[in-house]
Amino acid sequence: LRMPSCLLKLTRVVLSHKPWALFLLVFIFVSFTYIKLYWGIWEDPKSRGQPYGLSAGVRCAHYVPSSLNTAAGPSPSAGNVFFVETSEQTTPSYLFSCSVESAARTHPGSRVVVLMKGLAKGNTSLPKHWAFSLLSCFPNVEIRPLDLTELFSGTPLRRWYLWPLRHWEPYFLAVLSDACRIVLMWKFGGIYLDTDFIVLKNLQNLTNALGIQDNKELNGAFLSFKPKHEFMELCMQDFVQNYNGWVWGRQGPELLTRVFKKWCSLNTIKSMSCKGVSALAPEAVYPIPWQNWKKLFEAVSALELHKLLENTYAVHIWNKLSHGTKLEIPSQALLAQLYSQFCPATYTKMKQD
C-alpha cells in the first residue's frame, strides 16, 4: 500500500521540524484532554449511557398524591408560580427538582411554570432525564423553553438585552435571571421563586410582597406581585437607568432595596407594608441567613424543626454557597428532613441513587 502524497509530505515536514512537531502534538493532546475533562465536570454523570424516563402511568401514581391527580386542574384565577433557568443547563439537580415538586404540591390550584433557556423551541419532547420524567407526573407543572427576546419585548429591558456585548459581562447569567424575574412579575404577575427554594406552604396569600434577607437588604429570590404593578415597573426602570453588570447583586438585591426605600421613603429596611407592597420578615422565606447556611447540614430534632419553620412559607437553600457540601441521605440534617417532608418523590430518587 502506498502512502498518499499529502500524508507523505506532512510526514517529511513533521520529521524536519521535530521540536515544533512535538510541541504541536503535546498541545493538541492537552487541549483535547482539557475539553473532555471540562465537559465531564459539567455533564450530569447519570446522563451517560442510560435512559432517564420513568414509566409514565406506572410510577406516577407512586410519586404524585391522589389529591393532585384528581384535582380539576389549575384555576385561571390563581396566579402562576414561575421558575427560570437562564443557562443552557438541561440536567436539573435534586434541589431544582425539589423546588418545583414542593411548589407543585403546595399549589395544586396553580400552574407551576418552569422556563428553561436550554430547551429547544418548537420541540415538544423533553430531554431524557429523571427530573423531567418525575416532574411531568405532576399535572400542574409545565416545562417550557425560555424565549428571552419575546419575554423582554415591550419593556425597557429590550434594548438592554439586545446589546451584542452583553453576554461578556462577568455576572451575566445572574443579571439575566434578575431581569427575567422582574419582567415576569410585571407582565404576568404571580409568584417567582429561585430554583433553590423548598416550599412549605401555599404562597398565594402573600400578594405584592418580597422578603427581607437581613437588616440591610431585600432579596428577589421570592417575589409575588399582581401584573402591571407600579413597583415592578419602577424596578424595570431602575434596572436600565442604574445598570452596572460588573457589580455582583447590583441588579438584584441592591436594586430591590433601592426601589423599596424610595417607594416607602425609608433610610433603613424593616418589615412593613407600604403603599400596598409588603417587605416580609426574614423568617417568612429566608429563615436561615446566608451567613449561617451550614446550619442546613446540621442535625435538628423534630421540635427544633417545628419551631424553626413555624412562621415560614419557604426555605431558601443558598445554593451558590451550599452546592458543594455533602448531604447524607437519610439523616437528621435539616436539609434532609426538608427534602423528606416537602418533596418526597425527589427524596425517594435521592435514596435510590
C-alpha positions as CSV (number, residue, x, y, z in Angstrom):
1,L,0.0,0.0,0.0
2,R,1.4,3.4,-1.0
3,M,1.1,6.4,1.4
4,P,-1.0,9.2,-0.1
5,S,1.2,12.1,-1.4
6,C,-0.3,14.6,1.1
7,L,0.4,12.4,4.1
8,L,3.9,11.8,2.7
9,K,4.6,15.5,2.5
10,L,3.2,16.0,6.0
11,T,5.4,13.3,7.4
12,R,8.5,14.9,5.9
13,V,7.6,18.3,7.3
14,V,7.0,16.8,10.8
15,L,10.3,14.9,10.7
16,S,12.2,18.0,9.6
17,H,10.7,20.1,12.4
18,K,10.8,17.6,15.3
19,P,10.7,20.1,18.3
20,W,7.8,22.0,16.8
21,A,6.0,18.8,15.8
22,L,6.4,17.5,19.4
23,F,5.1,20.8,20.8
24,L,2.1,20.7,18.5
25,L,1.2,17.1,19.3
26,V,1.5,17.9,23.1
27,F,-0.6,21.0,22.7
28,I,-3.3,19.1,20.8
29,F,-3.3,16.3,23.4
30,V,-3.5,18.7,26.3
31,S,-6.3,20.7,24.6
32,F,-8.3,17.5,23.9
33,T,-7.9,16.3,27.4
34,Y,-8.9,19.6,28.9
35,I,-12.1,19.7,26.8
36,K,-13.0,16.2,27.7
37,L,-12.4,17.0,31.4
38,Y,-14.3,20.2,31.2
39,W,-17.4,18.6,29.8
40,G,-17.0,15.7,32.1
41,I,-17.2,18.1,35.1
42,W,-20.3,19.9,33.8
43,E,-22.2,16.9,32.4
44,D,-24.5,15.1,34.8
45,P,-22.8,11.7,35.2
46,K,-26.1,9.9,35.3
47,S,-27.0,11.2,31.9
48,R,-24.4,9.0,30.3
49,G,-25.5,5.8,28.6
50,Q,-28.8,5.2,30.3
51,P,-32.4,6.4,29.8
52,Y,-33.9,8.6,32.5
53,G,-37.6,8.2,31.7
54,L,-39.9,7.0,34.5
55,S,-42.7,4.8,33.2
56,A,-45.5,7.3,32.9
57,G,-48.8,5.9,34.2
58,V,-46.9,3.2,36.1
59,R,-44.8,5.0,38.6
60,C,-46.5,8.4,38.6
61,A,-49.2,7.1,40.9
62,H,-46.4,6.3,43.4
63,Y,-44.9,9.8,43.2
64,V,-48.0,12.0,43.0
65,P,-50.7,12.3,45.7
66,S,-54.2,11.3,44.6
67,S,-55.4,14.8,45.5
68,L,-53.3,16.3,42.7
69,N,-54.3,13.6,40.2
70,T,-58.0,14.1,40.8
71,A,-57.9,17.9,41.1
72,A,-59.9,19.8,38.5
73,G,-56.6,21.4,37.3
74,P,-55.1,24.8,37.8
75,S,-57.6,27.6,38.3
76,P,-57.4,30.5,35.8
77,S,-57.8,33.0,38.7
78,A,-54.8,31.6,40.6
79,G,-51.5,33.2,39.7
80,N,-48.7,31.1,38.1
81,V,-45.7,30.0,40.1
82,F,-42.6,30.7,37.9
83,F,-39.1,29.1,38.0
84,V,-36.4,30.3,35.5
85,E,-33.2,28.7,34.3
86,T,-31.2,31.2,32.3
87,S,-28.2,28.9,31.5
88,E,-28.2,26.2,28.8
89,Q,-28.4,23.6,31.6
90,T,-30.9,20.8,30.9
91,T,-29.9,18.3,33.6
92,P,-31.8,19.5,36.7
93,S,-30.3,18.8,40.1
94,Y,-32.0,17.2,43.1
95,L,-32.6,20.7,44.6
96,F,-34.1,22.0,41.3
97,S,-36.4,19.0,41.2
98,C,-37.3,19.5,44.9
99,S,-38.1,23.2,44.4
100,V,-40.5,22.5,41.6
101,E,-42.1,19.5,43.3
102,S,-42.6,21.3,46.6
103,A,-44.2,24.2,44.8
104,A,-46.5,21.9,42.8
105,R,-47.6,20.1,46.0
106,T,-48.3,23.3,47.9
107,H,-50.1,25.0,44.9
108,P,-52.4,22.3,43.4
109,G,-54.7,25.1,42.0
110,S,-51.9,27.0,40.3
111,R,-49.8,26.3,37.2
112,V,-46.1,25.8,38.1
113,V,-44.3,27.1,35.0
114,V,-40.6,26.1,34.6
115,L,-38.9,28.2,31.9
116,M,-35.6,26.9,30.6
117,K,-33.3,28.6,28.1
118,G,-31.6,25.3,27.1
119,L,-34.8,23.7,25.8
120,A,-35.3,23.8,22.0
121,K,-38.1,26.0,20.8
122,G,-40.8,24.1,19.0
123,N,-39.7,20.7,20.3
124,T,-42.5,19.1,22.2
125,S,-40.3,16.4,23.8
126,L,-38.2,17.0,26.9
127,P,-34.7,15.7,27.3
128,K,-34.4,12.2,28.8
129,H,-33.6,13.0,32.4
130,W,-35.2,11.6,35.6
131,A,-36.1,15.0,36.8
132,F,-38.2,15.8,33.7
133,S,-39.9,12.5,34.0
134,L,-40.7,12.9,37.7
135,L,-41.9,16.5,37.4
136,S,-44.1,15.6,34.4
137,C,-46.1,13.4,36.7
138,F,-47.5,16.5,38.3
139,P,-50.5,17.7,36.3
140,N,-49.9,21.4,37.3
141,V,-46.3,21.5,36.2
142,E,-45.4,22.9,32.8
143,I,-41.9,22.9,31.5
144,R,-41.3,25.3,28.6
145,P,-38.5,26.9,26.6
146,L,-37.5,30.4,27.7
147,D,-37.7,32.9,24.8
148,L,-35.8,35.9,26.1
149,T,-36.4,38.1,23.1
150,E,-40.1,37.6,23.4
151,L,-40.1,38.0,27.2
152,F,-38.3,41.4,27.1
153,S,-40.3,42.7,24.1
154,G,-42.4,45.7,25.1
155,T,-40.3,46.5,28.2
156,P,-37.5,48.9,29.0
157,L,-35.2,45.9,29.1
158,R,-35.5,45.0,25.4
159,R,-32.6,47.3,24.3
160,W,-30.5,46.3,27.3
161,Y,-30.8,42.6,26.3
162,L,-30.1,43.1,22.6
163,W,-26.8,44.9,23.1
164,P,-24.4,42.5,21.4
165,L,-21.6,42.5,24.0
166,R,-23.9,42.0,27.0
167,H,-23.0,38.3,27.5
168,W,-19.3,39.1,28.1
169,E,-20.1,40.7,31.4
170,P,-18.8,38.6,34.4
171,Y,-22.2,38.1,36.1
172,F,-24.3,37.9,33.0
173,L,-26.3,34.8,33.9
174,A,-27.2,36.1,37.4
175,V,-28.1,39.5,36.0
176,L,-30.2,37.8,33.2
177,S,-32.1,35.9,35.9
178,D,-32.6,39.2,37.8
179,A,-34.0,40.8,34.6
180,C,-36.3,37.8,33.9
181,R,-38.0,37.8,37.3
182,I,-39.0,41.5,37.3
183,V,-40.3,41.3,33.8
184,L,-42.3,38.1,34.5
185,M,-43.8,39.8,37.5
186,W,-44.7,42.9,35.6
187,K,-46.0,41.2,32.5
188,F,-47.9,38.2,34.1
189,G,-47.9,38.6,37.8
190,G,-48.0,35.6,40.1
191,I,-45.1,34.2,42.2
192,Y,-41.4,33.9,41.2
193,L,-39.1,31.5,43.0
194,D,-35.4,30.7,42.6
195,T,-34.7,27.0,41.9
196,D,-33.0,26.7,45.3
197,F,-36.2,27.1,47.4
198,I,-38.1,24.4,49.3
199,V,-41.7,25.5,49.6
200,L,-43.5,24.5,52.8
201,K,-46.9,26.3,52.4
202,N,-49.1,27.9,49.8
203,L,-47.8,31.4,49.0
204,Q,-50.8,32.8,47.2
205,N,-51.9,35.0,50.1
206,L,-48.6,36.8,50.0
207,T,-49.6,39.4,47.4
208,N,-47.4,42.3,46.3
209,A,-44.6,41.1,48.6
210,L,-40.9,40.3,48.7
211,G,-38.7,39.1,51.5
212,I,-36.1,40.8,53.8
213,Q,-32.8,39.0,53.6
214,D,-31.2,40.7,56.5
215,N,-31.3,44.1,58.2
216,K,-29.7,45.8,55.2
217,E,-31.2,44.2,52.1
218,L,-34.3,42.7,50.4
219,N,-33.8,39.7,48.2
220,G,-35.6,38.8,44.9
221,A,-35.3,35.0,45.2
222,F,-39.0,35.2,46.1
223,L,-41.4,37.7,44.5
224,S,-45.2,37.8,44.5
225,F,-47.0,40.6,42.5
226,K,-50.1,41.4,40.6
227,P,-49.5,42.0,36.9
228,K,-48.5,45.5,35.7
229,H,-47.8,46.6,39.3
230,E,-46.2,50.0,39.6
231,F,-43.5,48.7,41.9
232,M,-42.3,46.2,39.3
233,E,-42.4,49.0,36.7
234,L,-40.1,51.1,38.8
235,C,-37.8,48.1,39.2
236,M,-37.6,47.8,35.4
237,Q,-36.8,51.5,35.0
238,D,-34.2,51.4,37.7
239,F,-32.6,48.3,36.1
240,V,-31.9,50.3,33.0
241,Q,-31.1,53.7,34.5
242,N,-28.8,52.5,37.2
243,Y,-27.3,49.5,35.3
244,N,-23.9,48.1,36.2
245,G,-23.3,44.5,35.3
246,W,-19.9,44.4,36.8
247,V,-21.0,44.6,40.4
248,W,-22.5,41.4,42.0
249,G,-26.0,42.0,43.2
250,R,-26.3,45.4,41.8
251,Q,-29.3,44.4,39.6
252,G,-30.8,42.0,42.2
253,P,-30.9,42.6,46.0
254,E,-29.4,46.1,45.7
255,L,-32.0,47.2,43.0
256,L,-35.0,45.9,45.0
257,T,-33.6,47.6,48.2
258,R,-33.1,50.9,46.3
259,V,-36.6,50.9,44.9
260,F,-38.3,49.9,48.1
261,K,-36.5,52.6,50.1
262,K,-37.7,55.2,47.5
263,W,-41.2,53.7,47.4
264,C,-41.6,54.0,51.2
265,S,-39.2,57.0,51.8
266,L,-37.0,54.9,54.1
267,N,-33.4,55.0,55.1
268,T,-33.2,51.5,56.5
269,I,-35.0,48.3,55.7
270,K,-37.6,46.9,58.1
271,S,-40.5,44.5,58.0
272,M,-43.6,46.6,57.0
273,S,-46.3,47.2,54.4
274,C,-46.1,50.5,52.5
275,K,-48.4,51.7,49.7
276,G,-49.6,48.2,49.1
277,V,-46.2,46.5,49.0
278,S,-45.0,44.3,51.9
279,A,-41.5,43.6,53.0
280,L,-41.8,40.2,54.8
281,A,-39.7,39.5,57.9
282,P,-36.7,37.1,57.3
283,E,-38.4,34.1,58.8
284,A,-41.1,34.1,56.1
285,V,-38.8,32.9,53.2
286,Y,-35.2,33.4,54.5
287,P,-35.3,31.7,57.9
288,I,-31.7,30.6,57.5
289,P,-29.5,33.7,56.9
290,W,-26.9,33.2,54.1
291,Q,-24.1,33.6,56.7
292,N,-25.5,30.6,58.6
293,W,-26.1,28.3,55.5
294,K,-24.1,25.4,57.1
295,K,-27.0,25.0,59.6
296,L,-28.9,23.3,56.8
297,F,-26.5,20.4,57.0
298,E,-26.6,20.1,60.9
299,A,-28.9,17.6,62.6
300,V,-32.0,19.1,64.2
301,S,-34.7,17.5,66.3
302,A,-38.4,17.4,65.3
303,L,-39.1,20.1,67.9
304,E,-36.3,22.3,66.6
305,L,-37.6,21.9,63.1
306,H,-41.1,22.8,64.1
307,K,-40.0,25.9,65.9
308,L,-37.7,27.0,63.1
309,L,-40.4,26.7,60.4
310,E,-43.4,27.8,62.5
311,N,-43.7,31.1,60.7
312,T,-42.0,30.1,57.4
313,Y,-43.6,29.7,54.0
314,A,-40.4,28.6,52.1
315,V,-36.7,28.0,52.9
316,H,-34.0,29.4,50.7
317,I,-31.1,26.9,50.5
318,W,-28.4,29.4,49.3
319,N,-27.2,27.0,46.6
320,K,-24.4,29.3,45.5
321,L,-22.8,28.7,48.9
322,S,-24.1,25.2,49.8
323,H,-23.9,23.3,46.5
324,G,-20.6,21.6,47.1
325,T,-21.5,20.3,50.6
326,K,-22.1,16.6,51.1
327,L,-25.6,15.7,52.4
328,E,-26.2,12.4,54.0
329,I,-29.4,10.7,52.9
330,P,-31.2,9.7,55.0
331,S,-30.2,11.7,58.1
332,Q,-31.4,14.2,60.7
333,A,-29.8,17.1,58.9
334,L,-32.2,19.9,58.5
335,L,-32.0,19.9,54.7
336,A,-32.5,16.1,54.5
337,Q,-35.6,16.5,56.6
338,L,-36.9,19.2,54.4
339,Y,-36.4,17.0,51.3
340,S,-38.2,14.1,53.0
341,Q,-41.2,16.1,54.1
342,F,-41.8,18.6,51.2
343,C,-40.5,16.8,48.1
344,P,-40.9,13.1,48.9
345,A,-40.7,12.0,45.2
346,T,-37.3,13.7,44.7
347,Y,-36.2,12.4,48.1
348,T,-37.1,8.8,47.0
349,K,-35.0,9.2,43.9
350,M,-32.1,10.5,46.0
351,K,-32.3,7.5,48.3
352,Q,-32.3,5.2,45.2
353,D,-29.2,6.8,43.8
